[in-house]
């Protein structure tokens, strides 16, 4: 037992050491990350829309991309899927000049697979959009991106003017993430969430943009940096191959994290305690209730993972929200049932009218 605890301490220590390169996706493998690079010209507006799709949503989409079922999408299949998705992007990215909506023309689209964590594929979708307009006079340009807005992830917008002057733009001219290629270390746990922007313009010459200082150090507190570095080191520890050592460490860490997770508030511990106290349950009853909660909790996690891996229509973060609602209603229902049972046991017994006893005998 002592040796096991020592090994567990070493494993946790390995995870908490800071080193390595930036993580692939700021919110983990569920994320769908967006970048919109706006370029304003006197006669048109251009937007470079890029979508970086992490490992799990990529795994959900690959069957739809690989139409011939070969197991690996071909260049033609990637190109066809890119054209379809960029059409959806063009419909979801809404731009207006002085309240008049622009109509996008989609340029040469691309969809490429990029190795992610443990060499699992991710997708990078690039959609060049262009629309004619007149920015020779002062104008207000607005843009809103609602493409896959139900998915969590990094949302970034930049803006530059070429022959158009930007007046105090609220977004920088250069991408903090190098167009979703390298996310800043100090923003990994507090990613950008820029889904819309409004720009004021006037006629000008040369290239103008924001200075980008508005976002510097947005989440640079020491605790955030520490957690981000620990997460990066864990990914570096896994590497491209899942070795037996990595598997053993993963199981050990899962046990430790699961035990700590169970001690946190929630998981029905108060309800179970109230139930056992009300029923005057024995140790055997406590073990039975605890084992039931453990089994159902684990089964729920496994079913959730299976559903997410089988269907691209299911977003993990959406399922978690609904599970929170359902579990809350379930606990409330159990509490109401326990309260009703307690009130019944406390209710005084109703006296029963019965005839007075009489002796039966001979006269």
Short mmCIF file of C-alpha atoms in Angstrom, two decimals:
data_model
loop_
_atom_site.label_atom_id
_atom_site.label_comp_id
_atom_site.label_asym_id
_atom_site.label_seq_id
_atom_site.Cartn_x
_atom_site.Cartn_y
_atom_site.Cartn_z
CA UNK A 1 0.00 0.00 0.00
CA UNK A 2 2.85 2.35 0.87
CA UNK A 3 4.50 1.65 -2.47
CA UNK A 4 1.23 2.37 -4.29
CA UNK A 5 0.85 5.72 -2.54
CA UNK A 6 4.44 6.63 -3.40
CA UNK A 7 3.83 5.82 -7.07
CA UNK A 8 0.64 7.87 -7.02
CA UNK A 9 2.49 10.84 -5.58
CA UNK A 10 5.14 10.58 -8.27
CA UNK A 11 2.47 10.44 -10.98
CA UNK A 12 0.74 13.54 -9.67
CA UNK A 13 4.08 15.29 -9.40
CA UNK A 14 4.82 14.52 -13.04
CA UNK A 15 1.56 16.11 -14.10
CA UNK A 16 2.17 19.26 -12.08
CA UNK A 17 5.61 20.03 -13.54
CA UNK A 18 5.50 22.91 -16.02
CA UNK A 19 7.05 22.46 -19.47
CA UNK A 20 6.18 21.83 -23.08
CA UNK A 21 4.59 23.62 -25.98
CA UNK A 22 1.18 25.22 -26.32
CA UNK A 23 -1.85 22.95 -26.22
CA UNK A 24 -3.67 22.23 -29.42
CA UNK A 25 -7.09 23.47 -28.29
CA UNK A 26 -7.73 25.83 -25.37
CA UNK A 27 -10.82 24.13 -23.98
CA UNK A 28 -9.91 20.54 -24.77
CA UNK A 29 -10.81 17.99 -27.39
CA UNK A 30 -14.49 18.97 -27.65
CA UNK A 31 -13.82 22.45 -29.02
CA UNK A 32 -14.67 24.08 -32.34
CA UNK A 33 -12.53 27.21 -32.64
CA UNK A 34 -13.22 30.23 -34.87
CA UNK A 35 -11.14 32.98 -36.43
CA UNK A 36 -12.42 35.83 -38.58
CA UNK A 37 -9.82 38.10 -40.13
CA UNK A 38 -11.55 41.21 -41.52
CA UNK A 39 -9.88 43.29 -44.24
CA UNK A 40 -11.59 46.51 -45.32
CA UNK A 41 -10.95 48.10 -48.72
CA UNK A 42 -12.60 51.15 -50.32
CA UNK A 43 -14.65 48.92 -52.64
CA UNK A 44 -15.10 45.68 -50.71
CA UNK A 45 -14.97 43.75 -47.44
CA UNK A 46 -13.01 40.53 -47.16
CA UNK A 47 -13.12 38.00 -44.33
CA UNK A 48 -10.77 35.07 -43.87
CA UNK A 49 -12.90 32.63 -41.87
CA UNK A 50 -11.00 29.71 -40.34
CA UNK A 51 -12.44 26.92 -38.21
CA UNK A 52 -10.19 24.64 -36.15
CA UNK A 53 -12.10 21.49 -35.19
CA UNK A 54 -10.69 19.43 -32.31
CA UNK A 55 -10.30 15.66 -32.06
CA UNK A 56 -13.74 14.56 -30.83
CA UNK A 57 -15.92 16.61 -33.22
CA UNK A 58 -13.50 15.61 -35.99
CA UNK A 59 -14.09 11.94 -35.19
CA UNK A 60 -17.82 12.62 -35.36
CA UNK A 61 -17.54 14.29 -38.79
CA UNK A 62 -15.11 11.96 -40.53
CA UNK A 63 -17.79 9.39 -41.53
CA UNK A 64 -19.71 12.16 -43.33
CA UNK A 65 -16.54 13.31 -45.10
CA UNK A 66 -15.34 9.83 -46.06
CA UNK A 67 -18.24 9.06 -48.39
CA UNK A 68 -16.66 5.96 -49.96
CA UNK A 69 -15.97 4.38 -46.55
CA UNK A 70 -12.28 3.85 -47.23
CA UNK A 71 -11.31 4.99 -43.74
CA UNK A 72 -9.24 7.94 -44.97
CA UNK A 73 -10.80 11.00 -46.64
CA UNK A 74 -9.43 11.66 -50.10
CA UNK A 75 -8.52 15.10 -51.45
CA UNK A 76 -11.72 15.15 -53.49
CA UNK A 77 -13.84 14.28 -50.44
CA UNK A 78 -12.15 16.97 -48.35
CA UNK A 79 -12.67 19.53 -51.11
CA UNK A 80 -16.36 18.68 -51.49
CA UNK A 81 -16.96 18.86 -47.74
CA UNK A 82 -15.08 22.18 -47.55
CA UNK A 83 -17.35 23.70 -50.19
CA UNK A 84 -20.45 22.59 -48.28
CA UNK A 85 -19.23 23.80 -44.89
CA UNK A 86 -17.97 27.13 -46.23
CA UNK A 87 -21.45 27.70 -47.62
CA UNK A 88 -22.74 27.27 -44.08
CA UNK A 89 -20.02 29.61 -42.78
CA UNK A 90 -20.99 32.27 -45.33
CA UNK A 91 -24.60 32.04 -44.17
CA UNK A 92 -23.63 32.24 -40.48
CA UNK A 93 -21.11 35.09 -40.74
CA UNK A 94 -23.35 38.14 -41.13
CA UNK A 95 -21.77 41.49 -42.06
CA UNK A 96 -23.46 44.86 -42.49
CA UNK A 97 -22.32 48.29 -43.69
CA UNK A 98 -24.49 51.04 -42.21
CA UNK A 99 -27.20 48.47 -41.58
CA UNK A 100 -27.17 47.01 -45.11
CA UNK A 101 -26.34 43.30 -45.20
CA UNK A 102 -23.49 42.16 -47.42
CA UNK A 103 -23.77 39.16 -49.74
CA UNK A 104 -20.69 36.97 -49.64
CA UNK A 105 -18.86 35.39 -52.52
CA UNK A 106 -16.96 32.31 -51.35
CA UNK A 107 -13.42 31.96 -52.70
CA UNK A 108 -11.14 28.92 -52.90
CA UNK A 109 -12.01 26.78 -49.87
CA UNK A 110 -9.77 24.21 -48.22
CA UNK A 111 -10.20 21.49 -45.61
CA UNK A 112 -7.13 19.73 -44.29
CA UNK A 113 -6.46 17.17 -41.59
CA UNK A 114 -3.89 18.12 -38.96
CA UNK A 115 -2.44 15.69 -36.38
CA UNK A 116 -3.63 16.46 -32.87
CA UNK A 117 -3.17 14.83 -29.47
CA UNK A 118 -1.71 11.30 -29.78
CA UNK A 119 -1.68 11.80 -33.57
CA UNK A 120 -5.49 11.84 -33.71
CA UNK A 121 -6.73 13.93 -36.66
CA UNK A 122 -8.18 17.41 -36.36
CA UNK A 123 -9.74 19.49 -39.14
CA UNK A 124 -8.82 22.97 -40.34
CA UNK A 125 -11.42 24.65 -42.55
CA UNK A 126 -10.50 27.82 -44.47
CA UNK A 127 -13.18 29.95 -46.13
CA UNK A 128 -12.24 33.20 -47.93
CA UNK A 129 -15.29 35.49 -48.13
CA UNK A 130 -15.65 38.71 -50.14
CA UNK A 131 -18.47 41.21 -50.69
CA UNK A 132 -18.60 44.48 -52.67
CA UNK A 133 -19.42 47.71 -50.83
CA UNK A 134 -18.52 51.40 -50.72
CA UNK A 135 -16.26 52.56 -47.88
CA UNK A 136 -15.10 55.79 -49.53
CA UNK A 137 -17.20 57.70 -46.99
CA UNK A 138 -17.39 57.29 -43.18
CA UNK A 139 -19.27 54.10 -42.35
CA UNK A 140 -20.01 51.56 -39.64
CA UNK A 141 -19.15 47.94 -40.40
CA UNK A 142 -20.50 45.16 -38.17
CA UNK A 143 -19.89 41.41 -38.21
CA UNK A 144 -21.42 38.54 -36.24
CA UNK A 145 -20.33 34.90 -36.39
CA UNK A 146 -22.96 32.30 -35.40
CA UNK A 147 -21.41 29.26 -37.10
CA UNK A 148 -21.76 26.28 -34.72
CA UNK A 149 -22.45 28.68 -31.90
CA UNK A 150 -23.56 25.81 -29.66
CA UNK A 151 -19.98 24.51 -29.45
CA UNK A 152 -17.48 25.86 -26.95
CA UNK A 153 -14.11 27.07 -28.18
CA UNK A 154 -11.86 29.96 -29.07
CA UNK A 155 -13.54 32.85 -30.95
CA UNK A 156 -11.20 35.49 -32.35
CA UNK A 157 -11.67 38.50 -34.66
CA UNK A 158 -9.04 40.80 -36.16
CA UNK A 159 -9.46 43.80 -38.46
CA UNK A 160 -7.26 45.86 -40.77
CA UNK A 161 -7.98 48.60 -43.28
CA UNK A 162 -6.19 49.02 -46.61
CA UNK A 163 -7.09 52.39 -48.06
CA UNK A 164 -9.60 52.67 -45.21
CA UNK A 165 -8.83 54.11 -41.78
CA UNK A 166 -10.18 52.31 -38.70
CA UNK A 167 -11.27 54.60 -35.86
CA UNK A 168 -10.38 53.13 -32.44
CA UNK A 169 -11.04 49.50 -33.45
CA UNK A 170 -11.99 47.21 -30.52
CA UNK A 171 -10.01 44.28 -31.98
CA UNK A 172 -6.33 43.99 -32.93
CA UNK A 173 -4.90 43.77 -36.41
CA UNK A 174 -2.82 40.65 -35.77
CA UNK A 175 -4.09 37.29 -34.59
CA UNK A 176 -3.10 36.29 -31.05
CA UNK A 177 -3.29 32.63 -32.05
CA UNK A 178 -1.53 32.92 -35.43
CA UNK A 179 -4.89 32.18 -37.07
CA UNK A 180 -5.63 29.22 -34.74
CA UNK A 181 -2.20 27.64 -35.13
CA UNK A 182 -0.67 28.48 -31.74
CA UNK A 183 -2.81 29.55 -28.79
CA UNK A 184 -1.30 31.91 -26.16
CA UNK A 185 -0.26 30.11 -22.98
CA UNK A 186 -1.88 32.56 -20.58
CA UNK A 187 -5.29 32.39 -22.31
CA UNK A 188 -5.68 28.61 -22.52
CA UNK A 189 -8.03 28.41 -19.54
CA UNK A 190 -9.81 31.67 -20.36
CA UNK A 191 -10.07 31.70 -24.16
CA UNK A 192 -11.21 34.59 -26.31
CA UNK A 193 -14.92 34.79 -26.99
CA UNK A 194 -15.21 37.46 -29.69
CA UNK A 195 -18.29 36.55 -31.75
CA UNK A 196 -19.17 40.02 -33.03
CA UNK A 197 -17.53 43.37 -33.68
CA UNK A 198 -18.49 46.86 -34.82
CA UNK A 199 -15.95 49.00 -36.68
CA UNK A 200 -16.08 52.70 -37.53
CA UNK A 201 -14.25 53.71 -40.70
CA UNK A 202 -13.35 56.72 -42.79
CA UNK A 203 -11.45 57.24 -46.01
CA UNK A 204 -7.69 56.98 -45.64
CA UNK A 205 -4.50 55.73 -47.21
CA UNK A 206 -2.11 52.93 -46.36
CA UNK A 207 -2.82 50.09 -43.92
CA UNK A 208 -4.37 50.71 -40.50
CA UNK A 209 -5.31 48.40 -37.63
CA UNK A 210 -5.72 48.22 -33.87
CA UNK A 211 -2.68 47.94 -31.62
CA UNK A 212 -3.87 44.72 -29.97
CA UNK A 213 -3.02 45.91 -26.44
CA UNK A 214 -6.62 45.53 -25.28
CA UNK A 215 -6.17 41.77 -24.89
CA UNK A 216 -2.68 41.56 -23.43
CA UNK A 217 -2.68 39.67 -20.13
CA UNK A 218 -6.44 39.06 -20.23
CA UNK A 219 -5.99 35.96 -18.11
CA UNK A 220 -2.39 35.99 -16.98
CA UNK A 221 -2.89 35.27 -13.27
CA UNK A 222 -0.35 32.81 -11.77
CA UNK A 223 -2.94 30.12 -10.99
CA UNK A 224 -4.21 30.07 -14.58
CA UNK A 225 -0.67 29.87 -15.96
CA UNK A 226 0.13 27.03 -13.56
CA UNK A 227 -2.90 24.96 -14.61
CA UNK A 228 -2.23 25.62 -18.29
CA UNK A 229 1.39 24.50 -17.98
CA UNK A 230 0.32 21.35 -16.11
CA UNK A 231 -2.17 20.54 -18.87
CA UNK A 232 0.49 21.02 -21.53
CA UNK A 233 2.94 18.79 -19.69
CA UNK A 234 0.33 16.05 -19.43
CA UNK A 235 -0.14 16.15 -23.21
CA UNK A 236 3.63 16.04 -23.72
CA UNK A 237 3.82 13.09 -21.33
CA UNK A 238 1.30 11.15 -23.42
CA UNK A 239 3.10 11.92 -26.68
CA UNK A 240 2.12 10.36 -29.99
CA UNK A 241 2.03 6.78 -28.63
CA UNK A 242 -0.05 5.24 -25.86
CA UNK A 243 2.51 3.00 -24.12
CA UNK A 244 1.72 0.59 -21.25
CA UNK A 245 3.36 3.03 -18.82
CA UNK A 246 1.11 5.85 -19.98
CA UNK A 247 -1.91 3.56 -19.69
CA UNK A 248 -0.99 2.54 -16.14
CA UNK A 249 -0.43 6.16 -15.11
CA UNK A 250 -3.74 7.14 -16.69
CA UNK A 251 -5.62 4.48 -14.71
CA UNK A 252 -3.88 5.47 -11.49
CA UNK A 253 -4.57 9.16 -12.02
CA UNK A 254 -8.18 8.38 -12.91
CA UNK A 255 -8.60 6.54 -9.60
CA UNK A 256 -7.05 9.40 -7.64
CA UNK A 257 -9.00 12.10 -9.46
CA UNK A 258 -12.20 10.08 -9.16
CA UNK A 259 -11.75 9.73 -5.41
CA UNK A 260 -11.13 13.46 -5.06
CA UNK A 261 -14.06 14.20 -7.34
CA UNK A 262 -16.38 12.11 -5.19
CA UNK A 263 -15.45 14.15 -2.11
CA UNK A 264 -16.53 17.41 -3.73
CA UNK A 265 -20.00 18.84 -3.01
CA UNK A 266 -22.75 17.06 -4.88
CA UNK A 267 -23.17 13.46 -5.99
CA UNK A 268 -26.16 13.03 -3.70
CA UNK A 269 -24.15 12.55 -0.50
CA UNK A 270 -26.60 14.68 1.50
CA UNK A 271 -29.56 12.80 0.07
CA UNK A 272 -27.96 9.45 0.87
CA UNK A 273 -27.14 10.56 4.40
CA UNK A 274 -30.71 11.75 4.94
CA UNK A 275 -32.07 8.48 3.58
CA UNK A 276 -29.85 6.32 5.78
CA UNK A 277 -30.52 8.45 8.86
CA UNK A 278 -34.26 8.38 8.28
CA UNK A 279 -34.29 4.63 7.76
CA UNK A 280 -31.71 3.99 10.46
CA UNK A 281 -29.73 2.11 7.88
CA UNK A 282 -26.89 -0.23 8.68
CA UNK A 283 -23.38 -0.26 7.21
CA UNK A 284 -24.59 -2.77 4.67
CA UNK A 285 -27.29 -0.33 3.54
CA UNK A 286 -24.69 2.43 3.22
CA UNK A 287 -22.44 0.22 1.09
CA UNK A 288 -25.39 -0.76 -1.11
CA UNK A 289 -26.46 2.83 -1.70
CA UNK A 290 -22.88 3.99 -2.33
CA UNK A 291 -22.20 1.15 -4.77
CA UNK A 292 -25.43 1.92 -6.64
CA UNK A 293 -24.46 5.57 -7.04
CA UNK A 294 -20.96 4.59 -8.18
CA UNK A 295 -22.20 2.10 -10.77
CA UNK A 296 -24.83 4.43 -12.20
CA UNK A 297 -22.35 7.34 -12.28
CA UNK A 298 -19.77 5.25 -14.15
CA UNK A 299 -22.37 3.79 -16.50
CA UNK A 300 -23.63 7.28 -17.30
CA UNK A 301 -20.13 8.45 -18.20
CA UNK A 302 -19.58 5.42 -20.45
CA UNK A 303 -22.93 5.89 -22.20
CA UNK A 304 -22.20 9.58 -22.70
CA UNK A 305 -18.83 8.78 -24.28
CA UNK A 306 -20.43 6.19 -26.55
CA UNK A 307 -23.16 8.58 -27.71
CA UNK A 308 -20.69 11.37 -28.44
CA UNK A 309 -18.46 9.04 -30.44
CA UNK A 310 -21.37 7.71 -32.51
CA UNK A 311 -23.22 10.90 -33.42
CA UNK A 312 -21.99 14.26 -34.68
CA UNK A 313 -25.34 15.79 -33.71
CA UNK A 314 -24.51 15.46 -30.01
CA UNK A 315 -22.32 18.16 -28.49
CA UNK A 316 -20.67 17.04 -25.26
CA UNK A 317 -21.10 20.39 -23.53
CA UNK A 318 -24.83 20.43 -24.38
CA UNK A 319 -25.32 16.95 -22.95
CA UNK A 320 -23.54 17.97 -19.75
CA UNK A 321 -25.88 20.95 -19.34
CA UNK A 322 -28.95 18.75 -19.71
CA UNK A 323 -27.49 16.14 -17.37
CA UNK A 324 -27.12 18.89 -14.77
CA UNK A 325 -30.78 19.84 -15.18
CA UNK A 326 -31.98 16.22 -15.05
CA UNK A 327 -29.84 15.38 -12.01
CA UNK A 328 -31.13 18.48 -10.22
CA UNK A 329 -34.73 17.50 -10.88
CA UNK A 330 -34.00 13.93 -9.78
CA UNK A 331 -32.47 15.05 -6.48
CA UNK A 332 -35.40 17.42 -5.91
CA UNK A 333 -37.83 14.56 -6.54
CA UNK A 334 -36.01 12.26 -4.13
CA UNK A 335 -35.97 15.00 -1.51
CA UNK A 336 -39.71 15.54 -1.92
CA UNK A 337 -40.35 11.81 -1.54
CA UNK A 338 -38.23 11.66 1.63
CA UNK A 339 -40.04 14.68 3.06
CA UNK A 340 -43.41 13.11 2.33
CA UNK A 341 -42.33 9.87 4.00
CA UNK A 342 -41.05 11.74 7.06
CA UNK A 343 -44.30 13.68 7.42
CA UNK A 344 -46.30 10.47 7.27
CA UNK A 345 -44.29 8.85 10.06
CA UNK A 346 -44.65 11.95 12.28
CA UNK A 347 -48.43 12.18 11.79
CA UNK A 348 -50.28 11.13 15.04
CA UNK A 349 -52.34 7.98 14.88
CA UNK A 350 -56.11 8.43 14.47
CA UNK A 351 -58.02 6.92 17.44
CA UNK A 352 -60.47 4.15 16.54
CA UNK A 353 -63.89 4.11 18.21
CA UNK A 354 -64.60 0.67 19.66
CA UNK A 355 -67.35 -0.58 21.98
CA UNK A 356 -66.53 -0.80 25.66
CA UNK A 357 -65.63 -4.31 26.78
CA UNK A 358 -68.34 -6.22 28.67
CA UNK A 359 -68.24 -9.38 30.73
CA UNK A 360 -70.16 -12.26 29.34
CA UNK A 361 -71.55 -14.64 31.89
CA UNK A 362 -74.58 -16.32 33.27
CA UNK A 363 -77.39 -14.19 34.63
#
